[in-house]
PDB file of C-alpha atoms in Angstrom:
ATOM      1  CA  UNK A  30      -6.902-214.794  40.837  1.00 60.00           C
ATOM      2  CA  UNK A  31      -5.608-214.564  44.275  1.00 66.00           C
ATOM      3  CA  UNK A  32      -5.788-217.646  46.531  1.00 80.00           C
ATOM      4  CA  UNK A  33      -4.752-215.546  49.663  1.00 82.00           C
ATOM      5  CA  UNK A  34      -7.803-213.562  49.256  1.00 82.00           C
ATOM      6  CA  UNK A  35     -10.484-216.528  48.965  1.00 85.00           C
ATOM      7  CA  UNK A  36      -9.514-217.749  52.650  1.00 88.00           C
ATOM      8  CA  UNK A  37     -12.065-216.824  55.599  1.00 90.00           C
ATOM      9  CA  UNK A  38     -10.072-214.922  58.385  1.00 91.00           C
ATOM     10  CA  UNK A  39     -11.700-216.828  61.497  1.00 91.00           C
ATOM     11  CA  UNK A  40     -12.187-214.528  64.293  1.00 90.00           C
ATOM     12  CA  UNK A  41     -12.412-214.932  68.192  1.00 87.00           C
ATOM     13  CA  UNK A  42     -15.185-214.129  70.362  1.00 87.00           C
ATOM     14  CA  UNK A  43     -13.288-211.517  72.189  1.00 89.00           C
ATOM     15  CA  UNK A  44     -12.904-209.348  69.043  1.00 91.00           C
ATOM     16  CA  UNK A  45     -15.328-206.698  67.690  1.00 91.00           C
ATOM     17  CA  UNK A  46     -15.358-205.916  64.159  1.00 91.00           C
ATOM     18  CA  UNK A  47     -17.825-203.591  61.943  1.00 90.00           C
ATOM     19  CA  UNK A  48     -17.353-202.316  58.525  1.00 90.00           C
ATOM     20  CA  UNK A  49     -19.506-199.164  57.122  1.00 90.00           C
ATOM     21  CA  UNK A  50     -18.546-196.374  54.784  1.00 88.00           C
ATOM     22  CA  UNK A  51     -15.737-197.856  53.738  1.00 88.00           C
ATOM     23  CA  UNK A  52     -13.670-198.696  57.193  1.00 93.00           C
ATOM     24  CA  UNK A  53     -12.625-201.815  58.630  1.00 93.00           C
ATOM     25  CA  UNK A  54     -13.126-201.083  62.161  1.00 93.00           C
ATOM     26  CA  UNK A  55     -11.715-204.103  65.075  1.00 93.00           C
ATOM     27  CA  UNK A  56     -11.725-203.718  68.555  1.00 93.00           C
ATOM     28  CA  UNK A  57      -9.780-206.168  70.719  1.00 92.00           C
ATOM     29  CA  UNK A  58      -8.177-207.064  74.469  1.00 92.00           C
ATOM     30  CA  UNK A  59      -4.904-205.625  73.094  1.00 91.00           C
ATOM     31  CA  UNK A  60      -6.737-202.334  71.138  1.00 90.00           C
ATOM     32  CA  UNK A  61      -8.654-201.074  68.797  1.00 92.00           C
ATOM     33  CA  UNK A  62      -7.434-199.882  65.185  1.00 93.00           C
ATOM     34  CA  UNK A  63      -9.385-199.344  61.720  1.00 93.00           C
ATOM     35  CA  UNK A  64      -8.395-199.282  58.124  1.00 92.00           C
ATOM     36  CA  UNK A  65      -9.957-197.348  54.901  1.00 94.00           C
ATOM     37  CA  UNK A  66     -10.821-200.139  52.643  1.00 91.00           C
ATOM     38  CA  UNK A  67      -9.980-199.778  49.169  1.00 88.00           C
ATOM     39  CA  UNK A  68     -13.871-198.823  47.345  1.00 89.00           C
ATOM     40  CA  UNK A  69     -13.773-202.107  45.056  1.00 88.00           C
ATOM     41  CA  UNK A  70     -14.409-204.227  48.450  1.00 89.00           C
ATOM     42  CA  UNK A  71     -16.708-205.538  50.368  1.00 89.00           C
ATOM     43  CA  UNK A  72     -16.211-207.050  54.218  1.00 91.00           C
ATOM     44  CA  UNK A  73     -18.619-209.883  55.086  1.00 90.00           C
ATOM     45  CA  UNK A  74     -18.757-210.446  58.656  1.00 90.00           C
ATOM     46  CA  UNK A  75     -20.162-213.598  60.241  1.00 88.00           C
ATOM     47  CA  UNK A  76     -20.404-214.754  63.458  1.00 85.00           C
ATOM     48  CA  UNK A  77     -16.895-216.249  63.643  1.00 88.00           C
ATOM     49  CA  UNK A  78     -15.491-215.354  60.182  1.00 91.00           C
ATOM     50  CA  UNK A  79     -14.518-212.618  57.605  1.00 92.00           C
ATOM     51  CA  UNK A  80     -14.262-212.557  54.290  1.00 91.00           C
ATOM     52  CA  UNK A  81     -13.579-210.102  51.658  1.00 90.00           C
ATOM     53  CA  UNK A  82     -15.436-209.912  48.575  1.00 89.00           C
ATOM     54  CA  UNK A  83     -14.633-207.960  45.275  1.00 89.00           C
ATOM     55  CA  UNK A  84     -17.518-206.083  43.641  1.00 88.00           C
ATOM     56  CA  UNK A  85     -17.508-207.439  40.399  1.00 86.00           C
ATOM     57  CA  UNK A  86     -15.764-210.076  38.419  1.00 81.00           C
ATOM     58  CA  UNK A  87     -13.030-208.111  36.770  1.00 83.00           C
ATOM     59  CA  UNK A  88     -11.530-207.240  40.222  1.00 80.00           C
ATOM     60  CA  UNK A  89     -11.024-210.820  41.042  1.00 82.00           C
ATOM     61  CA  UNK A  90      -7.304-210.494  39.257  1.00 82.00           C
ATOM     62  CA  UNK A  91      -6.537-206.827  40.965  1.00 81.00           C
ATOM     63  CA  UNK A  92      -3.476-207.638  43.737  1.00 83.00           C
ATOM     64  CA  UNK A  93      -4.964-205.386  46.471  1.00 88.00           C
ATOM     65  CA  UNK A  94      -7.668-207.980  46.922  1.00 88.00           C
ATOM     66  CA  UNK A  95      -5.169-210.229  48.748  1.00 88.00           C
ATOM     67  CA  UNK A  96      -3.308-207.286  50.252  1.00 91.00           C
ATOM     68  CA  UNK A  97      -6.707-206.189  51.284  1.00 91.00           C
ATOM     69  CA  UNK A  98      -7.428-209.890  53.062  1.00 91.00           C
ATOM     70  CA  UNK A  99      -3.915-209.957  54.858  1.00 93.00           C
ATOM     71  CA  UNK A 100      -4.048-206.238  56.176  1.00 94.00           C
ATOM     72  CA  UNK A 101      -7.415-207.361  57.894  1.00 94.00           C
ATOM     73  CA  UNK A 102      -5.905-210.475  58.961  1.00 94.00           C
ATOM     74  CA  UNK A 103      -3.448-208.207  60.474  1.00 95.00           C
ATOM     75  CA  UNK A 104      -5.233-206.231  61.979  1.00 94.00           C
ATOM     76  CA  UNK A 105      -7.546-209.201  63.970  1.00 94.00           C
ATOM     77  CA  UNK A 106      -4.142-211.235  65.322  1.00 94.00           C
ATOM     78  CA  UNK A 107      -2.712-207.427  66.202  1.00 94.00           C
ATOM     79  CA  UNK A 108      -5.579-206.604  68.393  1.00 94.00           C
ATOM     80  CA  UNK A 109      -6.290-209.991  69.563  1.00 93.00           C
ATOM     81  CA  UNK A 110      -2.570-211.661  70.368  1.00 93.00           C
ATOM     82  CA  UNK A 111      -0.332-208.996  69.471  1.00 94.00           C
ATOM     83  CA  UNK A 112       3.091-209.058  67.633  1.00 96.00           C
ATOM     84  CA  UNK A 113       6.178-208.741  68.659  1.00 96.00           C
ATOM     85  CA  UNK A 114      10.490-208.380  67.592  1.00 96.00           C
ATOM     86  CA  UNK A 115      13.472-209.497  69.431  1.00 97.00           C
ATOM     87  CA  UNK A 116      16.766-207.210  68.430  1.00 96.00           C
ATOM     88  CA  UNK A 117      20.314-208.178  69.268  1.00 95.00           C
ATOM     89  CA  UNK A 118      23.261-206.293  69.882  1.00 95.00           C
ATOM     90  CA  UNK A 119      26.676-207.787  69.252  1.00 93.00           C
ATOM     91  CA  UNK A 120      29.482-205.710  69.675  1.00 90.00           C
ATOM     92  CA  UNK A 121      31.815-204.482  72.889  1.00 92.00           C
ATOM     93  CA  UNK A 122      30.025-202.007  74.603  1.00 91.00           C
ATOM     94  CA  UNK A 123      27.225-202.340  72.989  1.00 94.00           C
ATOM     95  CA  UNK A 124      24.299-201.477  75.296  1.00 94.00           C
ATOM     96  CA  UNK A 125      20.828-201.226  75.887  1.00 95.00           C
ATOM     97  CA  UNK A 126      18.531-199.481  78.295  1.00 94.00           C
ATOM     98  CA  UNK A 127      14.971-198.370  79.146  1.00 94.00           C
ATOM     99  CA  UNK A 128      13.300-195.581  80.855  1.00 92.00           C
ATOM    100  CA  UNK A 129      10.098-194.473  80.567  1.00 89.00           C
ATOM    101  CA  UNK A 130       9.310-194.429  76.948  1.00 90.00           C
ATOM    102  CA  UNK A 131      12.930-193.510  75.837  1.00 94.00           C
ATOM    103  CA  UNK A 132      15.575-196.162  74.974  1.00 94.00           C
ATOM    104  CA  UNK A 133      19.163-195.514  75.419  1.00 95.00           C
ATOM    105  CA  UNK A 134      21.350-197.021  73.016  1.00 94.00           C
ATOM    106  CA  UNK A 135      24.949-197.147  74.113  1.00 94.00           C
ATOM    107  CA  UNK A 136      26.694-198.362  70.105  1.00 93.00           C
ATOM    108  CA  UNK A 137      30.245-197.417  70.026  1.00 91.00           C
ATOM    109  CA  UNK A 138      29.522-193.923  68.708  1.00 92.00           C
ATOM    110  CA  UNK A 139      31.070-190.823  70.938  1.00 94.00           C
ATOM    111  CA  UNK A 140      26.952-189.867  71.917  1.00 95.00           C
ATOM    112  CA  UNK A 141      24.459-192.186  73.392  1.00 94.00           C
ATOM    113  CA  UNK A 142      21.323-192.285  70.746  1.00 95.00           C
ATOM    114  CA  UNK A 143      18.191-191.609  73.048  1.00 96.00           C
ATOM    115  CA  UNK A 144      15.204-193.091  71.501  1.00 95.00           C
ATOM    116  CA  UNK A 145      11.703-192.189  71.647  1.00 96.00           C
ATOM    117  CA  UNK A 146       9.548-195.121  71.622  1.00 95.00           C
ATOM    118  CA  UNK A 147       5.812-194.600  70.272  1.00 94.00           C
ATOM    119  CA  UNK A 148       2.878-195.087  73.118  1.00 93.00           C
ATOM    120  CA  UNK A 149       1.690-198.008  70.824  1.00 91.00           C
ATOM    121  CA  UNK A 150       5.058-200.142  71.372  1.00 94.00           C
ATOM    122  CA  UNK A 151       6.176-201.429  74.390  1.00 95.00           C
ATOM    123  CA  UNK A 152       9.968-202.350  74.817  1.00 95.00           C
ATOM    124  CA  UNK A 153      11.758-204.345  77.048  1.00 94.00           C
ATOM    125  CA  UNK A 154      15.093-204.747  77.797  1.00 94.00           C
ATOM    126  CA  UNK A 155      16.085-208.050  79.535  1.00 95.00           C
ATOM    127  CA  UNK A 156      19.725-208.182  79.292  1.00 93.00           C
ATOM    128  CA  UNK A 157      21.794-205.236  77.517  1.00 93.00           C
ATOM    129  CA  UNK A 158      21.959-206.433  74.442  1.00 94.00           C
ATOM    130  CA  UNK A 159      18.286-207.751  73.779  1.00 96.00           C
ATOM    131  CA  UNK A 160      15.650-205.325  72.780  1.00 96.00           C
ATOM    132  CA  UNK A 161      12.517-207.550  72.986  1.00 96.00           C
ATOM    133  CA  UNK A 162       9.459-205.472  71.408  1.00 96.00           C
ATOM    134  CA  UNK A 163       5.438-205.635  71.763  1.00 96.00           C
ATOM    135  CA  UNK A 164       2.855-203.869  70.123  1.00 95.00           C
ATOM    136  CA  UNK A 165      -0.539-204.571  68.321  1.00 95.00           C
ATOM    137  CA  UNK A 166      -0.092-202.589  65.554  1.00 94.00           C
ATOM    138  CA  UNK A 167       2.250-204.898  63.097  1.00 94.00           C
ATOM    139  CA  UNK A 168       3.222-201.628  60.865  1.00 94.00           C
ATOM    140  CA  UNK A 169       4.625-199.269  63.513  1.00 95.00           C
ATOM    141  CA  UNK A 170       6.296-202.377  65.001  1.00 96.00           C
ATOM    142  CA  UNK A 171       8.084-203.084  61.975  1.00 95.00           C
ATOM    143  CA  UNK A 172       8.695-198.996  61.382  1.00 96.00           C
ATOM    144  CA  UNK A 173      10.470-198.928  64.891  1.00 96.00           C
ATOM    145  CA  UNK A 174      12.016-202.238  64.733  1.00 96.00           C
ATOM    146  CA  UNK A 175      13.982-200.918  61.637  1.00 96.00           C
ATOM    147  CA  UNK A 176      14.667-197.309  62.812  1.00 96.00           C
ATOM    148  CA  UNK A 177      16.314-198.892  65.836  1.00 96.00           C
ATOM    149  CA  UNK A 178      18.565-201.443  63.794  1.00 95.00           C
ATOM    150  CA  UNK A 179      19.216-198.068  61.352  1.00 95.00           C
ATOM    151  CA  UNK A 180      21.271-196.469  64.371  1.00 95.00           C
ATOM    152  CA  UNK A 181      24.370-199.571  63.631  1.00 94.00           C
ATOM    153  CA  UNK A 182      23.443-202.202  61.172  1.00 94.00           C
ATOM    154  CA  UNK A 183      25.467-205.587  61.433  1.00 94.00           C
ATOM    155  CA  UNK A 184      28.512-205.657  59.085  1.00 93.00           C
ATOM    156  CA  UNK A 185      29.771-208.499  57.746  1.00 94.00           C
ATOM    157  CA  UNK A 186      32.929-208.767  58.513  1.00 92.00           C
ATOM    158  CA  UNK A 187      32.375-208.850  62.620  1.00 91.00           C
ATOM    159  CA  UNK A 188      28.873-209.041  62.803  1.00 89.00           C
ATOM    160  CA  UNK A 189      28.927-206.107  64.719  1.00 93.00           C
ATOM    161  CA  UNK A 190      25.795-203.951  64.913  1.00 94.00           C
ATOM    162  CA  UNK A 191      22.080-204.204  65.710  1.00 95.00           C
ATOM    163  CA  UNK A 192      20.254-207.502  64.195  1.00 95.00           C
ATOM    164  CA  UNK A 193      16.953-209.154  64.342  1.00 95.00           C
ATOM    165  CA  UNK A 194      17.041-212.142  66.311  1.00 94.00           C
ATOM    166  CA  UNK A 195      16.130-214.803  63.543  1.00 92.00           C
ATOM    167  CA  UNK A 196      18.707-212.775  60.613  1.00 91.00           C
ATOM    168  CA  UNK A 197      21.955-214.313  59.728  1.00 92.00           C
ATOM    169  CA  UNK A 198      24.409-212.210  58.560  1.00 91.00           C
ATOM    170  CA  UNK A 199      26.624-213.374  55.839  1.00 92.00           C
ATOM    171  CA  UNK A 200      30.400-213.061  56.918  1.00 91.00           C
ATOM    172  CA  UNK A 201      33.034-211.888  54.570  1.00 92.00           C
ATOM    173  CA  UNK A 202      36.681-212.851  54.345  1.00 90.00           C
ATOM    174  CA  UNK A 203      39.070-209.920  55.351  1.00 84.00           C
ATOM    175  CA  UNK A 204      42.041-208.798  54.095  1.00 86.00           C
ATOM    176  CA  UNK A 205      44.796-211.381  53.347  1.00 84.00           C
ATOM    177  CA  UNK A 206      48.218-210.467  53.493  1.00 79.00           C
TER     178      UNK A 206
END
């Protein structure tokens, strides 16, 4: 039985939600999104709270119940506070810049790697080597997060490449003589 799942999700008064035929539908300051529940669920919505509720008692040990409970939970701090990633880039000559919706990455190869960023992610770039990234929608942010850190990942010899801000990379000895 999943303990995620029996938690309310408390919700703000600035945040819309409904739930018929099957989708999860929020509206917020931030956006709006939806999500096709899975058919063995029900949403309850209260005045301030939301909880989901298996059909029948056999379904109480299925995993997507708690999945179910942390997309909507997603979904409610997306379009109500938003999420956001911080990148690094450690390397010399290592660069980052924005324009318009495409990011130029500058990453020791012989090309620059242009970018484009999806409309529902906003990037900033507040030095050249910080990527700082916004968006409501926790799965594309994640999605572009990692595409971006694909283009060099950190090695561990140097630490040279593209990192989230809260990774360590674990160093390696190098050659000894």
């Amino acid at each position: 039985m999943s303990r995620i799942a029996k938690n309310l999700i408390k919700i703000s008064n600035d945040v819309d939600c409904n739930f018929n035929d099957g989708i999860f539908f929020a509206k917020g300051k931030l956006g709006e999104m939806k999500l096709n529940i899975n058919p063995n669920f029900n949403i309850n919505i209260d005045d301030d709270s939301i909880s989901v509720i298996p059909k029948n008692e056999k379904l109480k040990k299925d995993p997507n119940w708690g999945t179910t409970r942390a997309l909507i939970y997603n979904i409610i701090k997306g379009v109500s506070e938003g999420f956001s990633k911080t990148l690094e880039l450690n390397g010399t000559g290592y660069r980052a810049s924005i324009s318009g919706s495409i990011l130029k990455l500058q990453l020791g190869y012989s090309h620059d790697i242009n970018f484009d960023v999806p409309k529902e992610v906003k990037v900033e770039c507040p030095k050249q080597n910080i990527i700082n990234l916004f968006s409501f929608d926790k799965e594309k942010l994640g999605a572009v997060a990692a595409k971006i850190r694909s283009f060099r990942k950190p090695e561990p010899f140097k630490g040279k490449g593209i990192k989230y801000s809260d990774e360590f990379i674990f160093r390696k000895e190098g050659k000894k003589k």
